[in-house]
Amino acid sequence: MTKANPAAVLGDELLERIAARAPGYDAANAFCTEDLDELRTAGYLRLGVPVERGGAGLGLAATTAVQRRLAEAAPATALGLGMHQVWVQAARAVTARGGSFLQAVTDHAADDHLLAFGVSEPGNDAVLFDSLTTAEPDGDGGYRFTGTKVFTSLAPAWDVLSVFGKDRSGPEPRLVHGFVLRSDGDVEHLDDWDTLGMRATQSRTTKLHGVHVPADRIVRTLPVGPNQDPLVFGVFAAFELLVASVYVGIAARATALAVSAVRSRTAPDGTPRSADPDVRRAIADMRGTVDAIELQVTSLARSVDELDDLGPRWFPLLVGTKARAVDAAQHVVDEAMRVVGGGAYRAGGELARLARDVRAGQYHPSSRDSAARTIAASVLGPLAP
């Protein structure tokens, strides 16, 4: 495994097997179990773990490249298993900035344990800055968490689940972050993941029934509201850019499928479709769009790795990059469908699956509207309360 070559992490034969399974997972609405098994064996869960701990030592920029490559084969597998990579890269970002409170994340990844997120909640648009889940102190530094989480990717398979909730027992409410082990119990996943696309993620609704997290697995308590704590920055940066990289991969694959289709078709007069100036313009637009969003994701991820000090620009850049990547990917897939023609409309076709998968991007934080509010506030100032 190297930092420079994603193919050294995900070999062609492995990717071919993953790609071959993707339609079946989608049709059956099934979790990508075999993909996880093969990727775990290949060292995928240890991509960001230091080399001396048995990992590949990849930073965020290199991991976004791996995720793009995986997404070209199987977007749902890349998105779902990418949640593990978000935690690993968040831990790297915290460690690089002098923190040690996420060391357990690196330890779990070094042991090939699968990490997942229990963050999103129905009706909570504040995401990491507030919680509807109750965190009740146990008197010994631990907490019991009760609440409902949604979009819990990897629900059938995670070993370690992050949870956070609000402790209202003190004079000021606090947000409490900790980790649940599968063996803890008191965590229920509903079998309710039946969606338009990204079906293999199995991002099910999760019920926390007073699950106990002891003090040694509580990693952070923070005030309610926006802040730039290292935990928030690490999770936010890794999530936005790794999710964006999946949609860059979808756009790249859609472009490749369109190019292949165009090259194989001719008009009734024998003229190659690839010679049609309108088709050529569309293909050029698609490829240029992919190049632009790939460069944005890579550049910003490299800034995270290199500890660039972007100050208040960090959050507008992160949310803007994710939102633009998703919008651009949807545009590219739609153009690919148009260029390929009626054959792309068949339900069993790969482009049709990409057309469904790509639409999930608008539902991941940060949404287009949320990103616009953040960017506007950065240049115009916040709205008056």
CSV table of C-alpha atoms in Angstrom, one decimal:
chain,number,residue,atom,x,y,z
A,1,MET,CA,0.0,0.0,0.0
A,2,THR,CA,1.3,3.4,-0.9
A,3,LYS,CA,0.1,7.0,-0.4
A,4,ALA,CA,0.4,7.7,-4.1
A,5,ASN,CA,-1.4,4.8,-5.8
A,6,PRO,CA,-5.1,3.9,-4.9
A,7,ALA,CA,-4.7,0.8,-7.2
A,8,ALA,CA,-2.2,-0.6,-4.7
A,9,VAL,CA,-5.0,-0.5,-2.0
A,10,LEU,CA,-7.8,-1.6,-4.3
A,11,GLY,CA,-6.6,-3.9,-7.0
A,12,ASP,CA,-8.4,-4.4,-10.3
A,13,GLU,CA,-9.5,-8.0,-9.5
A,14,LEU,CA,-10.9,-7.0,-6.1
A,15,LEU,CA,-12.8,-4.0,-7.7
A,16,GLU,CA,-14.1,-6.2,-10.5
A,17,ARG,CA,-15.7,-8.6,-7.9
A,18,ILE,CA,-17.1,-5.6,-5.9
A,19,ALA,CA,-18.6,-4.1,-9.1
A,20,ALA,CA,-20.1,-7.4,-10.1
A,21,ARG,CA,-21.9,-7.7,-6.7
A,22,ALA,CA,-23.3,-4.1,-6.7
A,23,PRO,CA,-26.4,-4.8,-8.8
A,24,GLY,CA,-27.4,-7.7,-6.7
A,25,TYR,CA,-27.1,-5.8,-3.4
A,26,ASP,CA,-29.2,-3.0,-5.0
A,27,ALA,CA,-31.9,-5.3,-6.3
A,28,ALA,CA,-32.1,-7.3,-3.0
A,29,ASN,CA,-31.8,-4.2,-0.8
A,30,ALA,CA,-29.0,-6.1,1.0
A,31,PHE,CA,-26.0,-5.0,3.0
A,32,CYS,CA,-22.6,-5.3,1.2
A,33,THR,CA,-21.4,-8.2,3.5
A,34,GLU,CA,-19.1,-9.9,1.0
A,35,ASP,CA,-17.5,-6.5,0.0
A,36,LEU,CA,-16.8,-5.8,3.7
A,37,ASP,CA,-15.3,-9.2,4.2
A,38,GLU,CA,-12.9,-8.8,1.2
A,39,LEU,CA,-12.0,-5.2,2.0
A,40,ARG,CA,-11.3,-6.0,5.6
A,41,THR,CA,-9.0,-8.8,4.5
A,42,ALA,CA,-7.3,-6.4,2.1
A,43,GLY,CA,-6.5,-4.0,4.9
A,44,TYR,CA,-9.1,-1.4,3.9
A,45,LEU,CA,-10.2,-0.7,7.5
A,46,ARG,CA,-6.6,0.1,8.4
A,47,LEU,CA,-6.0,2.6,5.5
A,48,GLY,CA,-5.4,5.6,7.9
A,49,VAL,CA,-3.8,3.6,10.7
A,50,PRO,CA,-0.1,4.4,11.1
A,51,VAL,CA,2.3,2.0,9.4
A,52,GLU,CA,3.9,0.9,12.7
A,53,ARG,CA,0.4,-0.3,13.8
A,54,GLY,CA,-0.1,-2.4,10.7
A,55,GLY,CA,-1.9,0.2,8.6
A,56,ALA,CA,-1.2,2.0,5.3
A,57,GLY,CA,-0.7,5.4,7.0
A,58,LEU,CA,-2.8,7.2,4.4
A,59,GLY,CA,-3.9,10.8,5.1
A,60,LEU,CA,-7.2,12.3,4.1
A,61,ALA,CA,-6.1,13.3,0.5
A,62,ALA,CA,-4.9,9.8,-0.3
A,63,THR,CA,-8.1,8.3,1.3
A,64,THR,CA,-10.3,10.4,-0.9
A,65,ALA,CA,-8.6,9.0,-3.9
A,66,VAL,CA,-9.2,5.4,-2.6
A,67,GLN,CA,-12.8,6.3,-2.0
A,68,ARG,CA,-13.3,7.7,-5.5
A,69,ARG,CA,-11.9,4.5,-7.0
A,70,LEU,CA,-14.2,2.3,-4.8
A,71,ALA,CA,-17.2,4.5,-5.7
A,72,GLU,CA,-16.6,3.9,-9.4
A,73,ALA,CA,-17.1,0.2,-8.8
A,74,ALA,CA,-19.8,0.4,-6.1
A,75,PRO,CA,-21.1,3.7,-4.8
A,76,ALA,CA,-23.2,2.3,-2.0
A,77,THR,CA,-20.3,0.2,-0.7
A,78,ALA,CA,-18.0,3.3,-0.8
A,79,LEU,CA,-20.5,5.5,0.9
A,80,GLY,CA,-21.4,3.0,3.7
A,81,LEU,CA,-17.9,1.8,4.5
A,82,GLY,CA,-16.6,5.4,4.0
A,83,MET,CA,-18.2,6.2,7.4
A,84,HIS,CA,-15.5,4.1,9.0
A,85,GLN,CA,-12.9,6.1,7.1
A,86,VAL,CA,-14.4,9.3,8.4
A,87,TRP,CA,-13.8,8.3,11.9
A,88,VAL,CA,-10.2,7.1,11.2
A,89,GLN,CA,-9.4,10.4,9.4
A,90,ALA,CA,-11.0,12.4,12.1
A,91,ALA,CA,-8.7,10.7,14.6
A,92,ARG,CA,-5.7,11.5,12.4
A,93,ALA,CA,-6.7,15.1,12.2
A,94,VAL,CA,-7.1,15.3,16.0
A,95,THR,CA,-3.8,13.6,16.6
A,96,ALA,CA,-2.0,15.8,14.1
A,97,ARG,CA,-3.3,18.9,16.0
A,98,GLY,CA,-2.1,17.7,19.4
A,99,GLY,CA,-5.1,15.8,20.7
A,100,SER,CA,-5.2,12.3,22.0
A,101,PHE,CA,-8.9,11.8,22.9
A,102,LEU,CA,-9.6,9.7,19.7
A,103,GLN,CA,-6.8,7.3,20.2
A,104,ALA,CA,-9.3,4.5,20.8
A,105,VAL,CA,-10.6,5.1,17.2
A,106,THR,CA,-7.1,4.3,15.8
A,107,ASP,CA,-6.8,1.3,18.2
A,108,HIS,CA,-10.2,-0.1,17.0
A,109,ALA,CA,-9.2,0.4,13.3
A,110,ALA,CA,-5.8,-1.2,13.9
A,111,ASP,CA,-7.8,-4.3,15.1
A,112,ASP,CA,-10.0,-4.3,12.0
A,113,HIS,CA,-13.1,-3.2,14.0
A,114,LEU,CA,-15.7,-1.4,11.9
A,115,LEU,CA,-16.6,2.0,13.1
A,116,ALA,CA,-20.0,3.7,12.4
A,117,PHE,CA,-21.8,7.0,13.2
A,118,GLY,CA,-24.9,7.4,15.4
A,119,VAL,CA,-25.2,11.2,14.9
A,120,SER,CA,-28.1,12.2,12.7
A,121,GLU,CA,-31.5,12.6,14.3
A,122,PRO,CA,-35.0,13.2,12.9
A,123,GLY,CA,-35.8,16.9,13.0
A,124,ASN,CA,-32.3,18.0,14.1
A,125,ASP,CA,-30.8,20.2,11.5
A,126,ALA,CA,-28.1,21.4,13.8
A,127,VAL,CA,-26.3,17.9,13.4
A,128,LEU,CA,-23.2,18.1,15.6
A,129,PHE,CA,-24.1,21.3,17.3
A,130,ASP,CA,-27.2,20.1,19.2
A,131,SER,CA,-28.9,16.8,20.0
A,132,LEU,CA,-32.4,15.5,20.8
A,133,THR,CA,-30.9,12.4,22.4
A,134,THR,CA,-30.7,12.4,26.2
A,135,ALA,CA,-27.4,11.7,27.9
A,136,GLU,CA,-28.0,10.8,31.5
A,137,PRO,CA,-24.9,10.8,33.9
A,138,ASP,CA,-24.3,7.6,35.7
A,139,GLY,CA,-22.5,9.3,38.6
A,140,ASP,CA,-19.1,7.7,37.7
A,141,GLY,CA,-18.3,9.7,34.6
A,142,GLY,CA,-20.3,7.6,32.2
A,143,TYR,CA,-23.7,8.1,30.6
A,144,ARG,CA,-26.8,6.3,29.4
A,145,PHE,CA,-28.0,7.4,26.0
A,146,THR,CA,-31.7,7.4,25.0
A,147,GLY,CA,-33.0,8.6,21.7
A,148,THR,CA,-33.5,7.9,18.0
A,149,LYS,CA,-30.8,8.2,15.3
A,150,VAL,CA,-31.4,8.0,11.6
A,151,PHE,CA,-29.2,7.2,8.6
A,152,THR,CA,-27.0,4.9,10.7
A,153,SER,CA,-24.9,3.4,7.9
A,154,LEU,CA,-23.4,-0.1,8.4
A,155,ALA,CA,-26.2,-1.0,10.8
A,156,PRO,CA,-26.0,-4.8,10.3
A,157,ALA,CA,-22.2,-4.9,10.7
A,158,TRP,CA,-20.6,-2.2,12.9
A,159,ASP,CA,-18.4,-3.2,15.8
A,160,VAL,CA,-18.2,0.3,17.3
A,161,LEU,CA,-20.9,3.0,17.1
A,162,SER,CA,-20.4,6.6,18.0
A,163,VAL,CA,-23.2,8.2,19.9
A,164,PHE,CA,-23.8,11.7,21.3
A,165,GLY,CA,-26.6,13.3,23.3
A,166,LYS,CA,-27.4,16.2,25.5
A,167,ASP,CA,-26.7,16.2,29.2
A,168,ARG,CA,-29.2,18.6,30.9
A,169,SER,CA,-28.3,17.8,34.5
A,170,GLY,CA,-26.0,20.8,35.0
A,171,PRO,CA,-26.5,24.6,34.9
A,172,GLU,CA,-25.7,24.6,31.2
A,173,PRO,CA,-26.6,21.7,28.8
A,174,ARG,CA,-23.6,19.9,27.4
A,175,LEU,CA,-23.2,17.6,24.4
A,176,VAL,CA,-21.6,14.3,25.3
A,177,HIS,CA,-19.7,12.1,22.8
A,178,GLY,CA,-18.9,8.5,23.3
A,179,PHE,CA,-18.6,5.0,21.7
A,180,VAL,CA,-20.9,2.0,22.1
A,181,LEU,CA,-19.7,-1.6,21.5
A,182,ARG,CA,-21.9,-4.1,19.7
A,183,SER,CA,-21.8,-6.3,22.8
A,184,ASP,CA,-23.2,-3.5,25.0
A,185,GLY,CA,-26.8,-4.2,23.9
A,186,ASP,CA,-29.6,-1.7,24.3
A,187,VAL,CA,-29.2,-0.6,20.7
A,188,GLU,CA,-32.0,-1.5,18.3
A,189,HIS,CA,-31.8,-1.2,14.5
A,190,LEU,CA,-35.1,-1.0,12.6
A,191,ASP,CA,-35.3,-2.9,9.4
A,192,ASP,CA,-36.6,0.2,7.6
A,193,TRP,CA,-34.0,1.0,4.9
A,194,ASP,CA,-35.9,0.8,1.6
A,195,THR,CA,-34.8,3.7,-0.5
A,196,LEU,CA,-34.4,5.0,-4.0
A,197,GLY,CA,-30.7,4.3,-4.1
A,198,MET,CA,-27.5,3.7,-2.0
A,199,ARG,CA,-29.4,0.6,-0.8
A,200,ALA,CA,-26.3,-1.5,0.2
A,201,THR,CA,-25.4,1.0,2.9
A,202,GLN,CA,-28.4,-0.3,5.0
A,203,SER,CA,-28.4,3.1,6.9
A,204,ARG,CA,-31.2,2.1,9.2
A,205,THR,CA,-33.0,4.0,12.0
A,206,THR,CA,-31.4,3.2,15.4
A,207,LYS,CA,-33.1,3.3,18.8
A,208,LEU,CA,-30.9,3.9,21.8
A,209,HIS,CA,-32.6,2.3,24.9
A,210,GLY,CA,-30.6,3.8,27.7
A,211,VAL,CA,-27.4,2.2,26.4
A,212,HIS,CA,-24.6,2.6,28.9
A,213,VAL,CA,-21.2,4.1,27.9
A,214,PRO,CA,-18.7,4.0,30.7
A,215,ALA,CA,-16.4,6.9,31.5
A,216,ASP,CA,-13.4,5.4,29.6
A,217,ARG,CA,-15.5,5.5,26.4
A,218,ILE,CA,-16.7,9.1,26.8
A,219,VAL,CA,-14.3,11.1,24.6
A,220,ARG,CA,-15.7,14.7,24.6
A,221,THR,CA,-18.2,17.0,26.2
A,222,LEU,CA,-18.9,20.3,24.4
A,223,PRO,CA,-21.2,23.2,24.7
A,224,VAL,CA,-24.3,23.4,22.6
A,225,GLY,CA,-24.0,25.4,19.5
A,226,PRO,CA,-21.4,25.9,16.7
A,227,ASN,CA,-17.7,25.6,17.7
A,228,GLN,CA,-14.4,24.7,16.2
A,229,ASP,CA,-13.4,22.1,18.7
A,230,PRO,CA,-10.9,19.6,17.3
A,231,LEU,CA,-13.5,16.8,17.4
A,232,VAL,CA,-16.0,18.9,15.4
A,233,PHE,CA,-13.3,20.0,12.9
A,234,GLY,CA,-11.9,16.5,12.5
A,235,VAL,CA,-15.3,14.8,11.9
A,236,PHE,CA,-16.6,17.7,9.8
A,237,ALA,CA,-13.6,17.8,7.5
A,238,ALA,CA,-13.4,14.1,7.0
A,239,PHE,CA,-17.1,13.6,6.5
A,240,GLU,CA,-17.6,16.4,4.0
A,241,LEU,CA,-14.6,15.5,1.9
A,242,LEU,CA,-14.9,11.7,2.0
A,243,VAL,CA,-18.6,11.9,1.1
A,244,ALA,CA,-17.8,14.4,-1.7
A,245,SER,CA,-15.2,11.9,-3.0
A,246,VAL,CA,-17.9,9.2,-3.4
A,247,TYR,CA,-19.9,11.5,-5.7
A,248,VAL,CA,-16.8,12.4,-7.7
A,249,GLY,CA,-16.3,8.7,-8.2
A,250,ILE,CA,-20.0,8.4,-9.4
A,251,ALA,CA,-19.5,11.3,-11.8
A,252,ALA,CA,-16.3,9.7,-13.2
A,253,ARG,CA,-17.9,6.4,-13.7
A,254,ALA,CA,-20.9,7.9,-15.5
A,255,THR,CA,-18.6,9.8,-17.8
A,256,ALA,CA,-16.7,6.5,-18.6
A,257,LEU,CA,-20.0,4.7,-19.3
A,258,ALA,CA,-21.1,7.6,-21.6
A,259,VAL,CA,-17.8,7.6,-23.5
A,260,SER,CA,-18.0,3.8,-24.0
A,261,ALA,CA,-21.6,4.0,-25.3
A,262,VAL,CA,-20.8,6.8,-27.7
A,263,ARG,CA,-17.8,5.0,-29.1
A,264,SER,CA,-19.8,1.9,-29.9
A,265,ARG,CA,-22.6,3.6,-31.8
A,266,THR,CA,-23.0,5.0,-35.3
A,267,ALA,CA,-25.8,7.0,-37.0
A,268,PRO,CA,-27.8,5.5,-39.8
A,269,ASP,CA,-25.5,7.2,-42.4
A,270,GLY,CA,-22.5,5.5,-40.8
A,271,THR,CA,-21.2,8.6,-39.0
A,272,PRO,CA,-19.8,7.7,-35.6
A,273,ARG,CA,-21.8,9.1,-32.7
A,274,SER,CA,-18.5,10.2,-31.3
A,275,ALA,CA,-18.2,12.7,-34.2
A,276,ASP,CA,-21.4,14.5,-33.4
A,277,PRO,CA,-20.4,18.0,-32.2
A,278,ASP,CA,-23.2,18.1,-29.6
A,279,VAL,CA,-22.2,14.8,-28.1
A,280,ARG,CA,-18.5,15.9,-28.0
A,281,ARG,CA,-19.5,19.1,-26.3
A,282,ALA,CA,-21.5,17.1,-23.7
A,283,ILE,CA,-18.7,14.7,-23.1
A,284,ALA,CA,-16.2,17.6,-22.7
A,285,ASP,CA,-18.5,19.3,-20.2
A,286,MET,CA,-18.8,16.0,-18.2
A,287,ARG,CA,-15.1,15.4,-18.1
A,288,GLY,CA,-14.3,19.0,-17.2
A,289,THR,CA,-16.8,18.9,-14.4
A,290,VAL,CA,-15.3,15.7,-13.0
A,291,ASP,CA,-11.8,17.3,-13.2
A,292,ALA,CA,-12.9,20.4,-11.4
A,293,ILE,CA,-14.6,18.8,-8.4
A,294,GLU,CA,-11.9,16.2,-8.1
A,295,LEU,CA,-9.3,18.9,-7.8
A,296,GLN,CA,-11.3,20.8,-5.2
A,297,VAL,CA,-11.7,17.8,-3.0
A,298,THR,CA,-8.0,16.8,-3.3
A,299,SER,CA,-6.8,20.3,-2.7
A,300,LEU,CA,-8.9,20.8,0.5
A,301,ALA,CA,-8.1,17.4,1.8
A,302,ARG,CA,-4.4,18.1,1.3
A,303,SER,CA,-4.8,21.3,3.3
A,304,VAL,CA,-6.3,19.2,6.2
A,305,ASP,CA,-3.3,16.8,6.0
A,306,GLU,CA,-0.7,19.6,5.9
A,307,LEU,CA,-2.3,21.5,8.8
A,308,ASP,CA,-3.0,24.6,6.7
A,309,ASP,CA,-4.4,27.5,8.8
A,310,LEU,CA,-7.5,28.5,6.9
A,311,GLY,CA,-9.1,30.0,10.0
A,312,PRO,CA,-12.8,31.0,9.4
A,313,ARG,CA,-12.6,29.9,5.8
A,314,TRP,CA,-12.5,26.2,6.8
A,315,PHE,CA,-16.2,25.6,7.2
A,316,PRO,CA,-17.4,27.6,4.1
A,317,LEU,CA,-14.9,25.8,2.0
A,318,LEU,CA,-15.8,22.3,3.4
A,319,VAL,CA,-19.5,22.7,3.0
A,320,GLY,CA,-19.2,24.4,-0.4
A,321,THR,CA,-17.0,21.7,-1.7
A,322,LYS,CA,-19.3,18.9,-0.6
A,323,ALA,CA,-22.4,20.7,-2.0
A,324,ARG,CA,-20.7,21.5,-5.3
A,325,ALA,CA,-19.5,17.9,-5.7
A,326,VAL,CA,-23.0,16.5,-5.2
A,327,ASP,CA,-24.6,19.0,-7.6
A,328,ALA,CA,-21.9,18.5,-10.2
A,329,ALA,CA,-22.2,14.7,-10.0
A,330,GLN,CA,-25.9,14.8,-10.5
A,331,HIS,CA,-25.5,17.0,-13.5
A,332,VAL,CA,-22.9,14.6,-15.0
A,333,VAL,CA,-25.1,11.6,-14.5
A,334,ASP,CA,-28.1,13.3,-16.0
A,335,GLU,CA,-25.9,14.3,-19.0
A,336,ALA,CA,-24.6,10.8,-19.3
A,337,MET,CA,-28.2,9.5,-19.4
A,338,ARG,CA,-29.1,11.9,-22.1
A,339,VAL,CA,-26.1,11.2,-24.3
A,340,VAL,CA,-26.4,7.4,-24.0
A,341,GLY,CA,-30.1,7.6,-24.8
A,342,GLY,CA,-33.0,5.2,-24.2
A,343,GLY,CA,-30.7,2.2,-23.3
A,344,ALA,CA,-29.7,4.0,-20.1
A,345,TYR,CA,-33.3,4.0,-18.9
A,346,ARG,CA,-33.4,0.3,-18.3
A,347,ALA,CA,-33.8,-0.5,-14.7
A,348,GLY,CA,-31.1,-3.1,-14.6
A,349,GLY,CA,-28.5,-0.8,-16.3
A,350,GLU,CA,-25.6,0.6,-14.4
A,351,LEU,CA,-26.3,4.2,-15.4
A,352,ALA,CA,-29.9,3.9,-14.1
A,353,ARG,CA,-28.5,2.7,-10.8
A,354,LEU,CA,-26.1,5.6,-10.7
A,355,ALA,CA,-28.9,8.0,-11.5
A,356,ARG,CA,-30.6,6.7,-8.3
A,357,ASP,CA,-27.5,6.5,-6.1
A,358,VAL,CA,-26.4,10.1,-7.0
A,359,ARG,CA,-29.6,11.6,-5.6
A,360,ALA,CA,-28.7,10.5,-2.1
A,361,GLY,CA,-26.0,13.2,-2.0
A,362,GLN,CA,-28.5,16.0,-1.3
A,363,TYR,CA,-29.5,14.4,2.0
A,364,HIS,CA,-26.1,14.2,3.6
A,365,PRO,CA,-25.0,17.1,5.7
A,366,SER,CA,-24.3,19.7,4.6
A,367,SER,CA,-27.3,20.3,2.3
A,368,ARG,CA,-27.2,22.8,-0.5
A,369,ASP,CA,-29.3,25.3,1.6
A,370,SER,CA,-27.2,24.8,4.7
A,371,ALA,CA,-24.0,25.3,2.7
A,372,ALA,CA,-25.4,28.5,1.2
A,373,ARG,CA,-26.2,29.9,4.7
A,374,THR,CA,-22.7,29.1,5.9
A,375,ILE,CA,-21.1,30.7,2.9
A,376,ALA,CA,-23.3,33.7,3.0
A,377,ALA,CA,-22.6,34.3,6.7
A,378,SER,CA,-18.9,34.1,6.0
A,379,VAL,CA,-19.0,37.0,3.5
A,380,LEU,CA,-22.0,39.0,4.7
A,381,GLY,CA,-21.9,38.3,8.4
A,382,PRO,CA,-24.5,36.4,10.5
A,383,LEU,CA,-28.1,37.4,10.5
A,384,ALA,CA,-29.3,39.4,13.4
A,385,PRO,CA,-31.0,37.2,16.1
